Amino acid sequence: MTDVHSVANKQMSDHTEMKMADHTDMNMRADAEMTNMTMSGHGDPSNQDAMAGMDMSDGDMGDMDMDMPGMGHMNMGAFKQKFWLSLVAAIPVFVLSPFMGLHLPFHFTFPGSDWLVLALSTFLFFYGGQPFLSGAKGELKDKAPAMMTLIAMGISVAYLYSVYAFVMNHFIAPSGHTMDFFWELASLIVIMLLGHWIEMNAVMNAGDVMSKMAALLPGSAHVLQADGTTQDVALAKLQEGASVIVLAGEKIPADGVVQAGTSAVNEALVTGEAKAIEKHVGDQVIGGAVNGNGTLTVQITGTGESGYLAQVAKLVADAQADKSRAETMADVVSRYLFYAALLIGLIAFFAWTGIAGLDTGLNRLVTVLVIACPHALGLAIPLVVARSTSLAAGRGLLVRNRQALETAGKIDTMLMDKTGTLTEGTFKVNAVQSFTGSADENQVLGLFAALEAGSSHPLATGILAEAKARGIKAPAAEDVQTLQGVGLQGTVDGTEYAIVTANYLSEHGIGYDLAAFDKLASAGNSISFLLAGQTVLGLIAQGDEIKPDAQTLIDGLRAQGIEPVMLTGDNQAAAAVVAHRLGDIQVHAELKPEDKAKIVRQYQSQGHRVAMVGDGVNDAPALARAEIGIAIGAGTDVAIDSADVVLVKSDPQDILTFLHLGRVTTRKMIQNLWWGAGYNILALPLAAGVLAGIGIILSPAVGALIMSASTVIVALNAMSLKL
């Protein structure tokens, strides 16, 4: 059986066409073209894989996993353990070994102390240095040496030369003295582990997006047997073609088609749009959606790779894998420093070997490479990130990927999901009109409320809320039935009424006030008509409210030269109205999840730097694909786990705060990179002996002092970051 993790990682070499669920617009009652609520197919029916049975244990927040640049998949608990054990092992090394040849006040020795330093340093190199050695292996394999390669070079040279010095001092030439670098080895490993731990603490990982995908599904399904009984079957064993019973309030176990029953299905966790959609025989349902008050019999049509959630997971995984290849500023600086140190060191080695012999040449080479060790560089970015994420958290921003801070100042296009980001996602009654003297507006609203009393449709919710707000007590309705793709019908006080769309009236030749309809529909409202026999008694117009701060966001983005673009699964007409109200922003409507990710790619292929804002599972692929993914905190866990930044307060204006924070953070990062690596511009040539002819040569001790000073400056500069 195939679970979400394997689905996400499997290479789709046959380029199978993804058939994602076609989201139905919430305004379907009012739109002529949206007359049914079916969902599109969900993949190859021959697929027998099940999206279930996954191990959720790796989602434990106490032992988080995290991808660090150049370091692969790192376990935060293991990293913390490496730091503390390495620190314990390093303390005796600091006390028992000299610092770049200098004997510090707290330095002392005893018989056999050199052997203890060798043993502890060997442990530090292979245990504490393992993440950096592994990271360097990956960087070199990709032909992209960066921070990990620079660190690995430093600790390897320091360790190997120190072992050589130990052998020389104890076995080959005990009368002389060859300087070792055990002190530098221990300090570099401990500082690098500390830097990465600081960064991992600051940049929180809220969990595993694939685990959250699986958590949307139940653990088992009630499979209908031939004799009419049901048997609970683990989801991993659920087969396509099986019929399952979904009770009220339960999650639908997999994609399928309704065979019997009627219910309102809440798909908000999956589609991010409609909160409840009426489902009838023949309608398709998505695995993970929550059933309402009715009982449904569903024939399974998609499990495993063919399921909707698995395909979304595949899109997210692919996008995150692509984005993880992006280089950080520290990577770029480290690469140049690596090549510079290696080149200068080799030139110094050959030059001094020819001038003063092999021992002098080797000493110069090792001195250059050890001085190039990025103590300060390793802390330059993590300390800024820690400070920046702390400031962000205080303002309702959770920064989960530090690369987003570096990229914020380069964004030129902001793609935003409409519902939940720019609009409230709830329908409000904007107008009630009566077309007959036999019923005023409140009576029309009361009849609407009577028919909608048993429905959980978002439009019904808005009508019932308006009736309650006006203090209208709706009469009792009997024999209420759904008119599929149209509305409702039922009997109130012996009279049959119906709630219908404009299309229904036109198709049945029933006249209505077209001017009133056009005026309200053009304002982005969903229009429902109340019908008694062949007479239209009135209408109700409902619309999704734009968030109060949405306009401020749009204006702020444009002031920064960022083009706002709205993406939505809603119909073009409704989307166009919202776009117009927000200042005629660009809009792409009637989108499926894979469409949003494709649009992100389109903008990127045109040279744009793209940020994406969303809150639903259907936004997850686009969030992961964009240079910066920004999730609304009130959205789904899947969307949040796919994003780089989370707006905890769900306030659109916080996007502007993040962009500003990104710019000031980037400035601090650049400053720290200069302090962390800039001293090498002078130190490396001097250590190589370019000015030896006039008596100036940088000793290892002086180089170490300069290196230590830059580390202190980097720390103080990071703490000075303010908003």
XYZ file of C-alpha atoms in Angstrom, residues 87-458:
372
model
C 30.303 21.270 24.427
C 31.003 18.872 27.314
C 33.784 17.235 25.303
C 35.178 20.597 24.172
C 35.598 22.157 27.636
C 38.577 19.931 28.603
C 40.111 20.608 25.182
C 39.842 24.365 25.780
C 41.564 24.002 29.151
C 44.267 21.493 28.185
C 45.369 22.704 24.728
C 46.929 26.021 23.619
C 45.016 28.619 21.585
C 46.786 29.060 18.221
C 50.080 28.451 20.035
C 49.263 30.866 22.874
C 49.180 29.566 26.445
C 46.137 31.182 28.047
C 45.911 31.938 31.826
C 43.501 29.067 32.412
C 45.571 26.614 30.367
C 47.287 23.765 32.247
C 48.489 20.252 31.548
C 49.185 17.001 33.374
C 50.846 13.748 32.376
C 48.729 12.177 29.670
C 46.646 15.283 29.045
C 47.769 15.329 25.400
C 46.286 11.865 24.918
C 43.014 13.000 26.497
C 42.882 16.014 24.153
C 43.507 13.718 21.180
C 40.722 11.348 22.241
C 38.210 14.121 22.909
C 39.098 15.917 19.677
C 38.651 12.698 17.709
C 35.213 12.286 19.266
C 34.371 15.901 18.434
C 35.530 15.565 14.838
C 33.559 12.412 14.034
C 30.515 13.047 16.252
C 30.068 16.813 16.433
C 31.458 17.370 12.961
C 29.319 14.670 11.309
C 26.513 17.033 10.133
C 29.049 19.311 8.456
C 31.005 16.479 6.860
C 27.769 14.994 5.520
C 26.591 18.395 4.344
C 29.887 19.021 2.578
C 29.592 15.666 0.840
C 26.188 16.698 -0.492
C 27.420 20.136 -1.583
C 30.417 18.698 -3.396
C 28.234 16.063 -5.031
C 26.058 18.897 -6.349
C 29.219 20.781 -7.373
C 28.092 23.695 -5.200
C 30.498 24.072 -2.243
C 29.121 26.453 0.370
C 28.966 26.839 4.162
C 29.131 23.109 4.947
C 32.146 22.597 2.690
C 33.943 25.566 4.238
C 33.298 24.267 7.760
C 34.235 20.705 6.791
C 37.494 21.952 5.253
C 38.333 23.905 8.403
C 37.666 21.113 10.880
C 39.282 18.463 8.671
C 42.485 20.475 8.212
C 42.569 21.375 11.910
C 42.049 17.743 12.987
C 44.360 16.039 10.510
C 47.177 18.538 11.005
C 46.748 18.319 14.778
C 47.031 14.519 14.609
C 50.155 15.012 12.496
C 51.491 17.454 15.120
C 50.710 14.952 17.890
C 52.648 12.219 16.108
C 55.551 14.561 15.419
C 55.691 15.823 19.028
C 55.410 12.400 20.668
C 57.087 9.959 18.295
C 59.111 11.498 15.453
C 60.569 14.788 16.719
C 59.829 15.080 20.470
C 62.664 17.549 20.950
C 60.954 20.084 18.714
C 57.422 21.374 18.761
C 54.802 21.310 16.002
C 51.830 23.545 16.789
C 48.458 21.783 16.828
C 44.955 23.193 16.301
C 42.848 21.072 18.675
C 41.569 24.228 20.426
C 40.393 25.683 17.090
C 38.817 22.378 16.072
C 36.741 22.204 19.255
C 35.685 25.854 19.145
C 34.668 25.721 15.488
C 32.522 22.611 15.911
C 30.798 23.927 19.038
C 30.144 27.378 17.556
C 28.805 25.935 14.293
C 26.466 23.552 16.140
C 25.303 26.444 18.331
C 24.650 28.640 15.302
C 22.540 26.059 13.547
C 20.659 25.199 16.724
C 19.860 28.897 17.252
C 18.517 29.079 13.719
C 16.437 25.926 14.071
C 14.927 27.230 17.297
C 14.129 30.568 15.709
C 12.693 29.209 12.495
C 10.000 26.929 13.820
C 8.727 23.949 11.874
C 5.106 23.406 12.850
C 5.015 19.827 11.603
C 5.028 17.660 8.518
C 2.712 18.720 5.710
C 2.336 15.132 4.540
C 1.311 14.005 8.009
C -1.266 16.792 8.102
C -2.604 15.601 4.739
C -3.079 12.119 6.159
C -4.646 13.539 9.337
C -7.500 14.890 7.210
C -8.608 11.313 6.620
C -10.208 8.918 9.127
C -8.376 5.795 10.186
C -11.019 3.367 8.909
C -14.151 3.147 6.783
C -17.565 1.462 7.233
C -17.586 -0.838 4.186
C -21.017 -2.074 3.074
C -21.185 -5.872 2.747
C -23.296 -7.936 0.337
C -25.766 -8.866 3.085
C -26.387 -5.218 3.965
C -24.206 -5.155 7.074
C -21.115 -2.985 7.495
C -17.567 -3.863 8.444
C -14.921 -1.406 9.611
C -11.889 -1.668 7.339
C -8.546 0.085 7.790
C -8.168 2.850 5.251
C -4.987 1.286 3.876
C -7.050 -1.727 2.799
C -9.919 0.235 1.270
C -10.382 -0.706 -2.393
C -11.806 1.298 -5.263
C -15.311 0.199 -6.137
C -16.216 -0.535 -2.511
C -19.312 1.091 -1.021
C -18.926 2.792 2.352
C -21.368 4.301 4.805
C -20.504 7.789 6.044
C -22.443 8.738 9.160
C -23.312 12.274 10.243
C -20.264 14.208 11.404
C -17.748 11.697 10.066
C -14.965 12.389 7.578
C -15.356 10.920 4.111
C -12.628 8.239 3.903
C -11.714 8.612 0.215
C -12.838 10.171 -3.054
C -16.088 8.733 -4.340
C -19.604 9.132 -5.772
C -22.762 9.337 -3.650
C -24.917 6.226 -4.199
C -27.621 7.001 -1.663
C -28.571 9.706 0.806
C -28.466 13.492 0.955
C -26.298 15.662 3.158
C -24.411 18.946 3.328
C -20.679 18.212 3.114
C -18.156 20.626 4.598
C -15.198 20.856 2.205
C -13.555 23.922 3.745
C -10.532 21.953 4.991
C -9.928 20.646 1.491
C -10.960 23.323 -0.991
C -10.602 26.432 1.175
C -13.760 27.897 -0.357
C -17.278 26.607 0.361
C -18.081 25.716 3.944
C -20.848 23.244 3.117
C -22.158 21.882 -0.179
C -25.322 19.850 -0.615
C -24.540 16.370 -1.931
C -27.042 14.094 -3.634
C -27.013 10.822 -5.554
C -24.496 11.047 -8.369
C -22.453 13.871 -6.817
C -18.754 13.335 -6.204
C -17.166 13.833 -2.793
C -13.562 14.336 -1.694
C -11.750 12.257 0.892
C -11.188 14.339 4.019
C -14.377 16.411 3.682
C -16.702 16.325 6.723
C -20.219 14.969 6.347
C -23.104 17.014 7.740
C -26.286 15.766 9.395
C -27.268 13.195 6.774
C -26.030 9.669 6.111
C -24.344 8.969 2.784
C -23.524 5.782 0.920
C -20.440 6.459 -1.163
C -18.818 4.305 -3.835
C -15.049 4.742 -3.671
C -13.416 5.988 -6.880
C -10.007 7.198 -5.738
C -7.475 6.043 -3.149
C -3.705 6.373 -2.820
C -2.105 8.193 -5.731
C -5.438 8.713 -7.459
C -6.935 10.539 -4.470
C -7.295 14.313 -4.372
C -5.216 14.825 -1.220
C -2.415 12.585 -2.494
C -2.176 14.596 -5.684
C -2.090 17.862 -3.732
C 0.625 16.320 -1.534
C 2.637 15.432 -4.666
C 2.400 19.012 -5.922
C 3.507 20.371 -2.535
C 6.417 17.938 -2.242
C 7.670 18.732 -5.741
C 7.440 22.475 -5.135
C 9.232 22.299 -1.782
C 11.993 20.174 -3.305
C 12.521 22.737 -6.053
C 12.510 25.696 -3.652
C 14.939 24.001 -1.251
C 17.605 24.322 -3.941
C 17.599 28.111 -3.598
C 20.871 29.506 -2.304
C 21.136 31.704 0.746
C 23.432 34.701 0.976
C 25.622 32.785 3.426
C 25.974 29.970 0.884
C 27.198 32.376 -1.786
C 29.673 34.091 0.550
C 30.893 30.720 1.852
C 31.497 29.446 -1.678
C 33.693 32.401 -2.593
C 35.510 32.177 0.729
C 36.104 28.441 0.207
C 37.664 28.944 -3.200
C 39.652 31.983 -2.016
C 41.055 30.176 1.043
C 41.918 27.066 -0.960
C 43.618 29.060 -3.717
C 45.566 31.350 -1.352
C 46.519 28.393 0.854
C 47.877 26.346 -2.059
C 49.821 29.320 -3.448
C 51.309 29.922 0.015
C 52.160 26.217 0.398
C 54.084 25.953 -2.835
C 55.727 29.363 -2.466
C 56.920 28.804 1.113
C 57.913 25.210 0.434
C 60.223 26.493 -2.253
C 61.552 29.276 -0.010
C 61.870 27.642 3.431
C 61.013 23.965 3.078
C 58.064 21.628 3.415
C 57.411 22.231 7.120
C 57.076 25.992 6.631
C 54.929 25.573 3.530
C 52.608 23.147 5.306
C 52.355 25.474 8.308
C 51.365 28.409 6.094
C 48.772 26.286 4.269
C 47.182 25.087 7.506
C 47.271 28.577 9.026
C 45.448 30.040 6.030
C 42.793 27.320 6.019
C 42.221 27.440 9.778
C 41.980 31.247 9.825
C 39.392 30.939 7.027
C 37.208 28.842 9.350
C 33.871 30.711 9.495
C 33.372 31.141 13.257
C 31.709 34.515 12.823
C 30.148 33.570 9.488
C 28.453 30.616 11.123
C 26.752 32.951 13.599
C 26.231 35.914 11.260
C 22.918 34.734 9.817
C 21.512 32.585 12.690
C 21.765 35.428 15.207
C 19.988 37.835 12.850
C 17.322 35.211 12.142
C 16.797 34.600 15.849
C 16.388 38.329 16.499
C 14.178 38.829 13.442
C 11.853 35.914 14.153
C 11.510 37.075 17.748
C 10.431 40.522 16.557
C 8.085 38.914 14.047
C 6.427 36.710 16.667
C 5.665 39.764 18.758
C 3.726 41.176 15.814
C 1.747 38.070 14.917
C 4.145 36.661 12.308
C 5.566 33.146 12.440
C 8.597 32.911 10.132
C 9.205 29.247 9.311
C 11.803 29.628 6.562
C 14.594 32.165 6.943
C 15.114 32.299 3.168
C 11.791 34.170 3.060
C 13.410 37.013 5.010
C 16.204 37.232 2.457
C 13.769 37.125 -0.470
C 11.189 39.625 0.859
C 12.944 42.654 -0.602
C 13.047 41.073 -4.059
C 9.327 40.307 -4.409
C 7.579 42.111 -7.259
C 4.328 40.096 -7.521
C 1.932 39.161 -4.709
C -0.579 36.409 -5.581
C -3.473 36.221 -3.099
C -6.298 33.753 -2.654
C -9.586 35.636 -2.467
C -11.691 33.837 0.118
C -10.247 34.081 3.604
C -7.418 36.369 2.516
C -9.055 39.362 0.873
C -12.647 38.500 1.816
C -14.170 37.231 5.047
C -15.415 33.948 3.538
C -18.936 34.404 4.915
C -22.049 35.501 3.032
C -23.979 38.504 4.240
C -27.421 39.584 3.104
C -26.955 42.862 1.259
C -30.497 43.355 -0.002
C -34.031 41.990 0.439
C -36.661 43.091 -2.072
C -40.391 42.373 -2.337
C -42.162 42.404 -5.720
C -45.708 42.007 -4.429
C -47.989 43.856 -2.069
C -49.004 40.589 -0.381
C -45.640 40.255 1.402
C -43.254 42.920 2.627
C -39.451 42.531 2.857
C -39.521 40.955 6.317
C -42.178 38.461 5.257
C -40.138 37.565 2.179
C -37.077 37.101 4.405
C -39.152 34.982 6.811
C -40.242 32.640 4.021
C -36.659 32.333 2.839
C -35.591 31.486 6.379
C -38.387 28.916 6.728
C -37.177 26.959 3.697
C -33.497 27.318 4.611
C -33.918 26.395 8.281
C -32.610 22.851 7.809
C -29.755 23.710 5.451
C -26.106 24.337 6.307
C -25.278 25.878 2.940
C -23.259 29.124 3.302
